[in-house]
Amino acid sequence: MSGDVSESAVIAAIRSAVSGAGAPMQVGIGDDAAVLEHHGPLVACHDLLVEDVHFRRAWAGAADIGHKALAVNLSDLAAMGAVPTAALVGLSLPPAVGLDDVERMFGAMASLAVAHGVAIAGGDTTTGPVLSLGVTALGRMEDGVPPLTRAGGRPGDLLCVTGPLGAAAAGLALLENPGLGEGLPRARADALRAAHLRPSPQVGPGRALAAAGAHAAIDISDGLLLDAGRLADASGCGLVLDLSCLPLAAGVPEMADAVARPADLLAATGGEDYELLVALPPEDLGRLRAAGGTLTPVGGLTAAPGRRIHRNGAEVAVDKAGWESP
């Protein structure tokens, strides 16, 4: 393991940090495999966070990294309408990361796990040139509720988002250049940074929308425009998005001015908001709002192919729709 820290010491630190978190297990951390209770269809996802690709330790603390590693996976389960149950964590440690950092990472991960009833069931540890965390999250569908997929959208569906957009992109700009936020109230700047460092997965709304009969969903991790295109493609539909309808998080217009970008495009392409984009019948908007909370229509699916992005009726050219791995 890293430096003079043994693998046994790392595992002991992890076990201590996550002790009692989430759902009970028949066999937990410390054996060759975990043994979990599970009922209904199994929903599984995996995300990998790599230092200097997905985060920088210059401005992301160990607790931030641990929280986000689990949160991005819970967001994928939320987009399916699943109930999260367990997570397995792969950890690669460079020499500069010590046991105190491991404890902070897994302590924050355990706090998020407790909030969503998730058991940290085990994983693996190794050494590596940079800090990396790979999380596999498991969930289940509630009885009689089919999983939401990207492919269920239909022509004529509204596309709605579950919350305000752009905070994470604005927060990243602040983290990379703190001087940009000099005109913002401190609390607002802190909230923007927190939106990037510690996203909130929309597990409750995802479950409620699946149970209420939404047609399709995707989490907005790579940018609204890019992820909306993925949903439309999977559903075999065209796409219309109205940038003037986007709900902007507080502070986004000011940060957009600071980085010389239109606020709606910063919100639509910046990514890492981890809200949900949901396709639903227009006549069901009120009913699904009552079930799943805030829903703001931002566009719709069409029978005609292609993608039309506009602002108050005027076409908008977009060079880059969001973030994609190189």
Short mmCIF file of C-alpha atoms in Angstrom, two decimals:
data_model
loop_
_atom_site.label_atom_id
_atom_site.label_comp_id
_atom_site.label_asym_id
_atom_site.label_seq_id
_atom_site.Cartn_x
_atom_site.Cartn_y
_atom_site.Cartn_z
CA MET A 1 0.00 0.00 0.00
CA SER A 2 0.95 3.69 0.01
CA GLY A 3 4.15 4.53 1.85
CA ASP A 4 4.41 2.60 5.10
CA VAL A 5 0.67 1.96 5.34
CA SER A 6 -0.33 -1.69 5.05
CA GLU A 7 -3.39 -2.99 3.27
CA SER A 8 -4.64 -4.42 6.56
CA ALA A 9 -4.43 -0.98 8.17
CA VAL A 10 -6.35 0.60 5.28
CA ILE A 11 -9.09 -2.04 5.47
CA ALA A 12 -9.32 -1.60 9.25
CA ALA A 13 -9.68 2.17 8.79
CA ILE A 14 -12.38 1.69 6.17
CA ARG A 15 -14.26 -0.83 8.30
CA SER A 16 -14.19 1.55 11.26
CA ALA A 17 -15.33 4.52 9.13
CA VAL A 18 -18.34 2.73 7.64
CA SER A 19 -19.31 0.60 10.63
CA GLY A 20 -23.09 0.53 10.99
CA ALA A 21 -23.74 2.47 7.79
CA GLY A 22 -26.76 1.62 5.70
CA ALA A 23 -28.64 -1.62 5.34
CA PRO A 24 -27.67 -4.71 7.38
CA MET A 25 -25.60 -7.45 5.76
CA GLN A 26 -25.23 -11.13 6.54
CA VAL A 27 -21.47 -10.83 5.86
CA GLY A 28 -19.73 -7.48 5.42
CA ILE A 29 -16.25 -6.00 5.01
CA GLY A 30 -13.35 -8.30 5.87
CA ASP A 31 -14.36 -11.52 4.13
CA ASP A 32 -13.74 -12.65 0.53
CA ALA A 33 -17.19 -11.41 -0.47
CA ALA A 34 -20.19 -9.73 1.11
CA VAL A 35 -23.51 -11.48 1.62
CA LEU A 36 -26.54 -9.23 1.18
CA GLU A 37 -30.28 -9.62 1.45
CA HIS A 38 -31.89 -8.73 -1.88
CA HIS A 39 -35.43 -8.84 -3.21
CA GLY A 40 -36.67 -8.03 -6.71
CA PRO A 41 -34.71 -7.09 -9.84
CA LEU A 42 -31.08 -6.13 -9.21
CA VAL A 43 -30.03 -2.70 -10.54
CA ALA A 44 -26.27 -2.15 -10.80
CA CYS A 45 -24.00 0.68 -11.93
CA HIS A 46 -20.32 1.62 -11.71
CA ASP A 47 -18.44 4.90 -11.85
CA LEU A 48 -14.72 5.60 -11.62
CA LEU A 49 -13.26 8.85 -10.25
CA VAL A 50 -9.61 9.51 -11.08
CA GLU A 51 -7.45 12.28 -9.69
CA ASP A 52 -6.70 15.11 -12.15
CA VAL A 53 -9.42 13.80 -14.48
CA HIS A 54 -12.54 14.03 -12.31
CA PHE A 55 -11.19 15.99 -9.34
CA ARG A 56 -8.07 17.77 -8.10
CA ARG A 57 -6.82 17.33 -4.56
CA ALA A 58 -5.68 20.97 -4.65
CA TRP A 59 -9.31 21.95 -4.04
CA ALA A 60 -11.20 18.74 -3.28
CA GLY A 61 -10.72 17.42 0.24
CA ALA A 62 -10.74 13.74 1.11
CA ALA A 63 -14.30 13.96 2.45
CA ASP A 64 -15.47 15.70 -0.72
CA ILE A 65 -13.95 12.94 -2.86
CA GLY A 66 -15.49 10.15 -0.79
CA HIS A 67 -18.93 11.77 -0.85
CA LYS A 68 -18.85 12.37 -4.59
CA ALA A 69 -17.63 8.86 -5.43
CA LEU A 70 -20.78 7.40 -3.91
CA ALA A 71 -23.12 10.25 -4.92
CA VAL A 72 -22.50 9.90 -8.65
CA ASN A 73 -23.44 6.24 -8.47
CA LEU A 74 -26.55 6.88 -6.41
CA SER A 75 -27.53 9.40 -9.08
CA ASP A 76 -27.39 6.66 -11.72
CA LEU A 77 -29.66 4.49 -9.57
CA ALA A 78 -31.97 7.49 -9.09
CA ALA A 79 -32.29 7.87 -12.85
CA MET A 80 -33.57 4.29 -13.01
CA GLY A 81 -36.04 4.87 -10.19
CA ALA A 82 -34.24 2.30 -8.04
CA VAL A 83 -33.92 1.96 -4.27
CA PRO A 84 -30.17 1.95 -3.43
CA THR A 85 -29.07 -0.94 -1.22
CA ALA A 86 -25.30 -1.47 -1.27
CA ALA A 87 -21.98 -0.30 -2.68
CA LEU A 88 -18.58 -1.87 -3.34
CA VAL A 89 -15.57 0.46 -3.41
CA GLY A 90 -12.27 -0.01 -5.23
CA LEU A 91 -9.55 2.28 -3.89
CA SER A 92 -6.15 3.03 -5.43
CA LEU A 93 -3.88 5.03 -3.11
CA PRO A 94 -0.77 7.03 -4.07
CA PRO A 95 2.02 7.40 -1.48
CA ALA A 96 0.90 10.91 -0.48
CA VAL A 97 -2.50 9.72 0.79
CA GLY A 98 -2.48 8.46 4.38
CA LEU A 99 -4.85 6.70 6.75
CA ASP A 100 -6.36 9.98 7.96
CA ASP A 101 -7.39 10.76 4.37
CA VAL A 102 -8.88 7.28 3.98
CA GLU A 103 -10.87 7.76 7.17
CA ARG A 104 -12.22 11.12 5.97
CA MET A 105 -13.11 9.71 2.53
CA PHE A 106 -15.00 6.76 3.92
CA GLY A 107 -16.52 8.74 6.78
CA ALA A 108 -18.17 11.10 4.28
CA MET A 109 -19.17 8.15 2.11
CA ALA A 110 -20.73 6.46 5.14
CA SER A 111 -22.71 9.60 6.01
CA LEU A 112 -24.23 9.66 2.54
CA ALA A 113 -24.81 5.90 2.68
CA VAL A 114 -26.72 6.21 5.95
CA ALA A 115 -28.92 8.93 4.45
CA HIS A 116 -29.98 6.57 1.65
CA GLY A 117 -29.98 3.22 3.46
CA VAL A 118 -26.92 1.95 1.61
CA ALA A 119 -24.51 -0.65 2.99
CA ILE A 120 -20.83 -0.20 2.15
CA ALA A 121 -20.32 -3.90 1.52
CA GLY A 122 -16.62 -4.13 0.64
CA GLY A 123 -14.33 -3.72 -2.37
CA ASP A 124 -10.57 -3.73 -2.88
CA THR A 125 -7.51 -1.61 -2.18
CA THR A 126 -4.22 -1.23 -4.02
CA THR A 127 -1.45 1.28 -4.70
CA GLY A 128 -1.30 3.52 -7.74
CA PRO A 129 0.24 6.70 -9.13
CA VAL A 130 -2.87 8.81 -8.38
CA LEU A 131 -5.89 8.57 -6.13
CA SER A 132 -8.75 6.65 -7.78
CA LEU A 133 -12.06 5.40 -6.46
CA GLY A 134 -14.27 3.01 -8.39
CA VAL A 135 -17.71 2.41 -6.89
CA THR A 136 -20.22 -0.24 -7.88
CA ALA A 137 -23.66 0.59 -6.51
CA LEU A 138 -26.50 -1.90 -6.24
CA GLY A 139 -30.21 -1.25 -5.95
CA ARG A 140 -33.61 -2.82 -6.37
CA MET A 141 -36.90 -1.85 -7.96
CA GLU A 142 -39.94 -1.51 -5.76
CA ASP A 143 -42.64 -4.13 -6.26
CA GLY A 144 -44.53 -3.60 -9.50
CA VAL A 145 -42.41 -0.62 -10.61
CA PRO A 146 -40.50 -1.09 -13.88
CA PRO A 147 -37.10 0.60 -14.16
CA LEU A 148 -36.92 3.94 -15.88
CA THR A 149 -34.62 3.82 -18.90
CA ARG A 150 -33.39 6.27 -21.50
CA ALA A 151 -35.31 4.38 -24.17
CA GLY A 152 -38.87 4.90 -22.92
CA GLY A 153 -39.49 8.40 -24.27
CA ARG A 154 -42.19 8.96 -26.89
CA PRO A 155 -42.83 11.70 -29.45
CA GLY A 156 -44.83 14.47 -27.80
CA ASP A 157 -43.35 13.87 -24.34
CA LEU A 158 -42.27 16.86 -22.30
CA LEU A 159 -38.67 16.94 -21.09
CA CYS A 160 -38.47 18.24 -17.52
CA VAL A 161 -35.65 18.76 -15.03
CA THR A 162 -35.98 18.10 -11.32
CA GLY A 163 -34.08 21.17 -10.10
CA PRO A 164 -31.96 24.23 -10.90
CA LEU A 165 -28.98 23.89 -13.22
CA GLY A 166 -25.53 25.39 -13.55
CA ALA A 167 -24.42 25.47 -9.91
CA ALA A 168 -21.79 22.75 -10.34
CA ALA A 169 -20.28 24.37 -13.44
CA ALA A 170 -20.20 27.74 -11.68
CA GLY A 171 -18.70 26.09 -8.61
CA LEU A 172 -15.96 24.49 -10.70
CA ALA A 173 -15.11 27.88 -12.19
CA LEU A 174 -14.80 29.27 -8.65
CA LEU A 175 -12.62 26.39 -7.50
CA GLU A 176 -10.29 26.83 -10.45
CA ASN A 177 -10.18 30.63 -10.13
CA PRO A 178 -11.33 31.86 -6.68
CA GLY A 179 -10.98 35.49 -7.73
CA LEU A 180 -13.99 35.16 -10.03
CA GLY A 181 -16.32 35.09 -7.04
CA GLU A 182 -15.32 38.40 -5.47
CA GLY A 183 -18.68 39.95 -6.30
CA LEU A 184 -20.75 37.09 -4.87
CA PRO A 185 -21.99 36.88 -1.28
CA ARG A 186 -19.85 34.36 0.58
CA ALA A 187 -22.76 32.02 1.30
CA ARG A 188 -23.72 31.90 -2.38
CA ALA A 189 -20.13 31.22 -3.49
CA ASP A 190 -19.87 28.46 -0.87
CA ALA A 191 -23.11 26.91 -2.16
CA LEU A 192 -21.79 26.87 -5.73
CA ARG A 193 -18.55 25.19 -4.69
CA ALA A 194 -20.50 22.66 -2.63
CA ALA A 195 -22.71 21.86 -5.63
CA HIS A 196 -19.61 20.72 -7.52
CA LEU A 197 -17.81 19.02 -4.62
CA ARG A 198 -20.77 17.33 -2.90
CA PRO A 199 -23.66 16.71 -5.31
CA SER A 200 -27.03 15.55 -4.01
CA PRO A 201 -28.38 12.48 -5.85
CA GLN A 202 -32.10 12.75 -6.56
CA VAL A 203 -32.99 9.31 -5.22
CA GLY A 204 -36.38 10.23 -3.77
CA PRO A 205 -37.67 12.01 -6.88
CA GLY A 206 -36.38 9.19 -9.11
CA ARG A 207 -38.26 6.55 -7.14
CA ALA A 208 -41.42 8.64 -7.06
CA LEU A 209 -41.34 9.43 -10.78
CA ALA A 210 -40.80 5.77 -11.71
CA ALA A 211 -43.69 4.71 -9.51
CA ALA A 212 -45.92 7.47 -10.97
CA GLY A 213 -45.33 6.33 -14.55
CA ALA A 214 -42.72 8.66 -16.08
CA HIS A 215 -41.63 7.36 -19.48
CA ALA A 216 -37.84 7.82 -19.37
CA ALA A 217 -35.07 9.48 -17.37
CA ILE A 218 -31.35 10.20 -17.32
CA ASP A 219 -29.18 11.97 -14.77
CA ILE A 220 -27.63 15.24 -15.91
CA SER A 221 -24.02 14.38 -15.17
CA ASP A 222 -22.37 15.35 -18.45
CA GLY A 223 -24.50 18.37 -19.34
CA LEU A 224 -28.18 18.85 -20.13
CA LEU A 225 -27.71 19.14 -23.88
CA LEU A 226 -25.51 16.07 -24.15
CA ASP A 227 -27.62 13.93 -21.85
CA ALA A 228 -30.90 15.07 -23.44
CA GLY A 229 -29.48 13.99 -26.79
CA ARG A 230 -28.63 10.58 -25.34
CA LEU A 231 -32.17 10.14 -24.03
CA ALA A 232 -33.66 11.22 -27.37
CA ASP A 233 -31.38 8.89 -29.34
CA ALA A 234 -32.15 5.92 -27.09
CA SER A 235 -35.88 6.66 -27.45
CA GLY A 236 -35.65 6.95 -31.25
CA CYS A 237 -36.91 10.55 -31.14
CA GLY A 238 -35.87 14.02 -32.14
CA LEU A 239 -35.32 16.74 -29.59
CA VAL A 240 -36.29 20.36 -28.95
CA LEU A 241 -34.80 22.32 -26.04
CA ASP A 242 -35.64 25.90 -25.06
CA LEU A 243 -32.73 27.52 -23.23
CA SER A 244 -34.97 30.34 -22.03
CA CYS A 245 -36.88 27.82 -19.89
CA LEU A 246 -33.89 26.56 -17.91
CA PRO A 247 -34.13 27.04 -14.14
CA LEU A 248 -30.80 28.64 -13.20
CA ALA A 249 -29.27 28.12 -9.77
CA ALA A 250 -28.61 31.24 -7.72
CA GLY A 251 -25.24 32.76 -8.61
CA VAL A 252 -25.03 31.22 -12.07
CA PRO A 253 -25.76 34.46 -13.99
CA GLU A 254 -23.02 36.30 -12.10
CA MET A 255 -20.49 33.51 -12.67
CA ALA A 256 -21.49 33.26 -16.34
CA ASP A 257 -20.67 36.96 -16.71
CA ALA A 258 -17.31 36.36 -15.00
CA VAL A 259 -16.35 33.62 -17.46
CA ALA A 260 -17.88 35.46 -20.44
CA ARG A 261 -20.49 32.84 -21.31
CA PRO A 262 -24.28 33.03 -21.65
CA ALA A 263 -25.76 31.83 -18.37
CA ASP A 264 -28.17 29.41 -20.04
CA LEU A 265 -25.37 27.77 -22.04
CA LEU A 266 -23.19 27.47 -18.95
CA ALA A 267 -26.08 25.72 -17.22
CA ALA A 268 -26.95 23.56 -20.25
CA THR A 269 -23.44 22.33 -21.04
CA GLY A 270 -21.43 22.56 -17.81
CA GLY A 271 -22.52 19.20 -16.39
CA GLU A 272 -22.28 17.63 -12.93
CA ASP A 273 -25.60 18.99 -11.71
CA TYR A 274 -26.87 15.44 -11.00
CA GLU A 275 -30.47 16.50 -11.37
CA LEU A 276 -32.72 14.22 -13.44
CA LEU A 277 -34.07 14.87 -16.93
CA VAL A 278 -37.44 13.13 -17.24
CA ALA A 279 -39.68 12.41 -20.26
CA LEU A 280 -43.37 12.38 -19.47
CA PRO A 281 -46.76 12.90 -21.14
CA PRO A 282 -47.81 16.59 -21.05
CA GLU A 283 -51.16 15.70 -19.53
CA ASP A 284 -49.40 14.00 -16.61
CA LEU A 285 -47.19 16.94 -15.64
CA GLY A 286 -49.35 17.99 -12.69
CA ARG A 287 -49.74 14.45 -11.39
CA LEU A 288 -46.02 13.69 -11.66
CA ARG A 289 -45.15 17.00 -10.01
CA ALA A 290 -47.33 16.00 -7.09
CA ALA A 291 -45.51 12.66 -6.91
CA GLY A 292 -41.92 13.64 -7.67
CA GLY A 293 -41.58 17.27 -6.60
CA THR A 294 -40.32 20.16 -8.70
CA LEU A 295 -40.43 19.56 -12.45
CA THR A 296 -39.59 22.32 -14.92
CA PRO A 297 -40.36 21.72 -18.62
CA VAL A 298 -37.34 22.60 -20.76
CA GLY A 299 -38.28 21.00 -24.08
CA GLY A 300 -39.75 17.91 -25.64
CA LEU A 301 -39.30 14.83 -27.79
CA THR A 302 -40.39 14.88 -31.44
CA ALA A 303 -41.20 12.32 -34.09
CA ALA A 304 -39.00 14.21 -36.56
CA PRO A 305 -35.29 13.41 -36.18
CA GLY A 306 -32.66 15.96 -35.28
CA ARG A 307 -32.00 18.37 -32.44
CA ARG A 308 -33.25 21.93 -32.24
CA ILE A 309 -31.83 24.20 -29.56
CA HIS A 310 -33.41 27.63 -29.30
CA ARG A 311 -33.76 30.63 -27.03
CA ASN A 312 -37.09 32.45 -27.22
CA GLY A 313 -37.66 30.98 -30.66
CA ALA A 314 -34.24 31.84 -32.11
CA GLU A 315 -31.93 28.97 -33.05
CA VAL A 316 -28.77 28.68 -30.94
CA ALA A 317 -25.55 27.16 -32.26
CA VAL A 318 -23.72 25.01 -29.68
CA ASP A 319 -20.08 24.05 -30.17
CA LYS A 320 -19.91 21.54 -27.31
CA ALA A 321 -22.95 19.93 -25.69
CA GLY A 322 -21.24 18.73 -22.53
CA TRP A 323 -18.39 16.73 -21.05
CA GLU A 324 -17.16 13.47 -22.57
CA SER A 325 -14.19 11.38 -21.50
CA PRO A 326 -11.20 11.82 -23.82
#
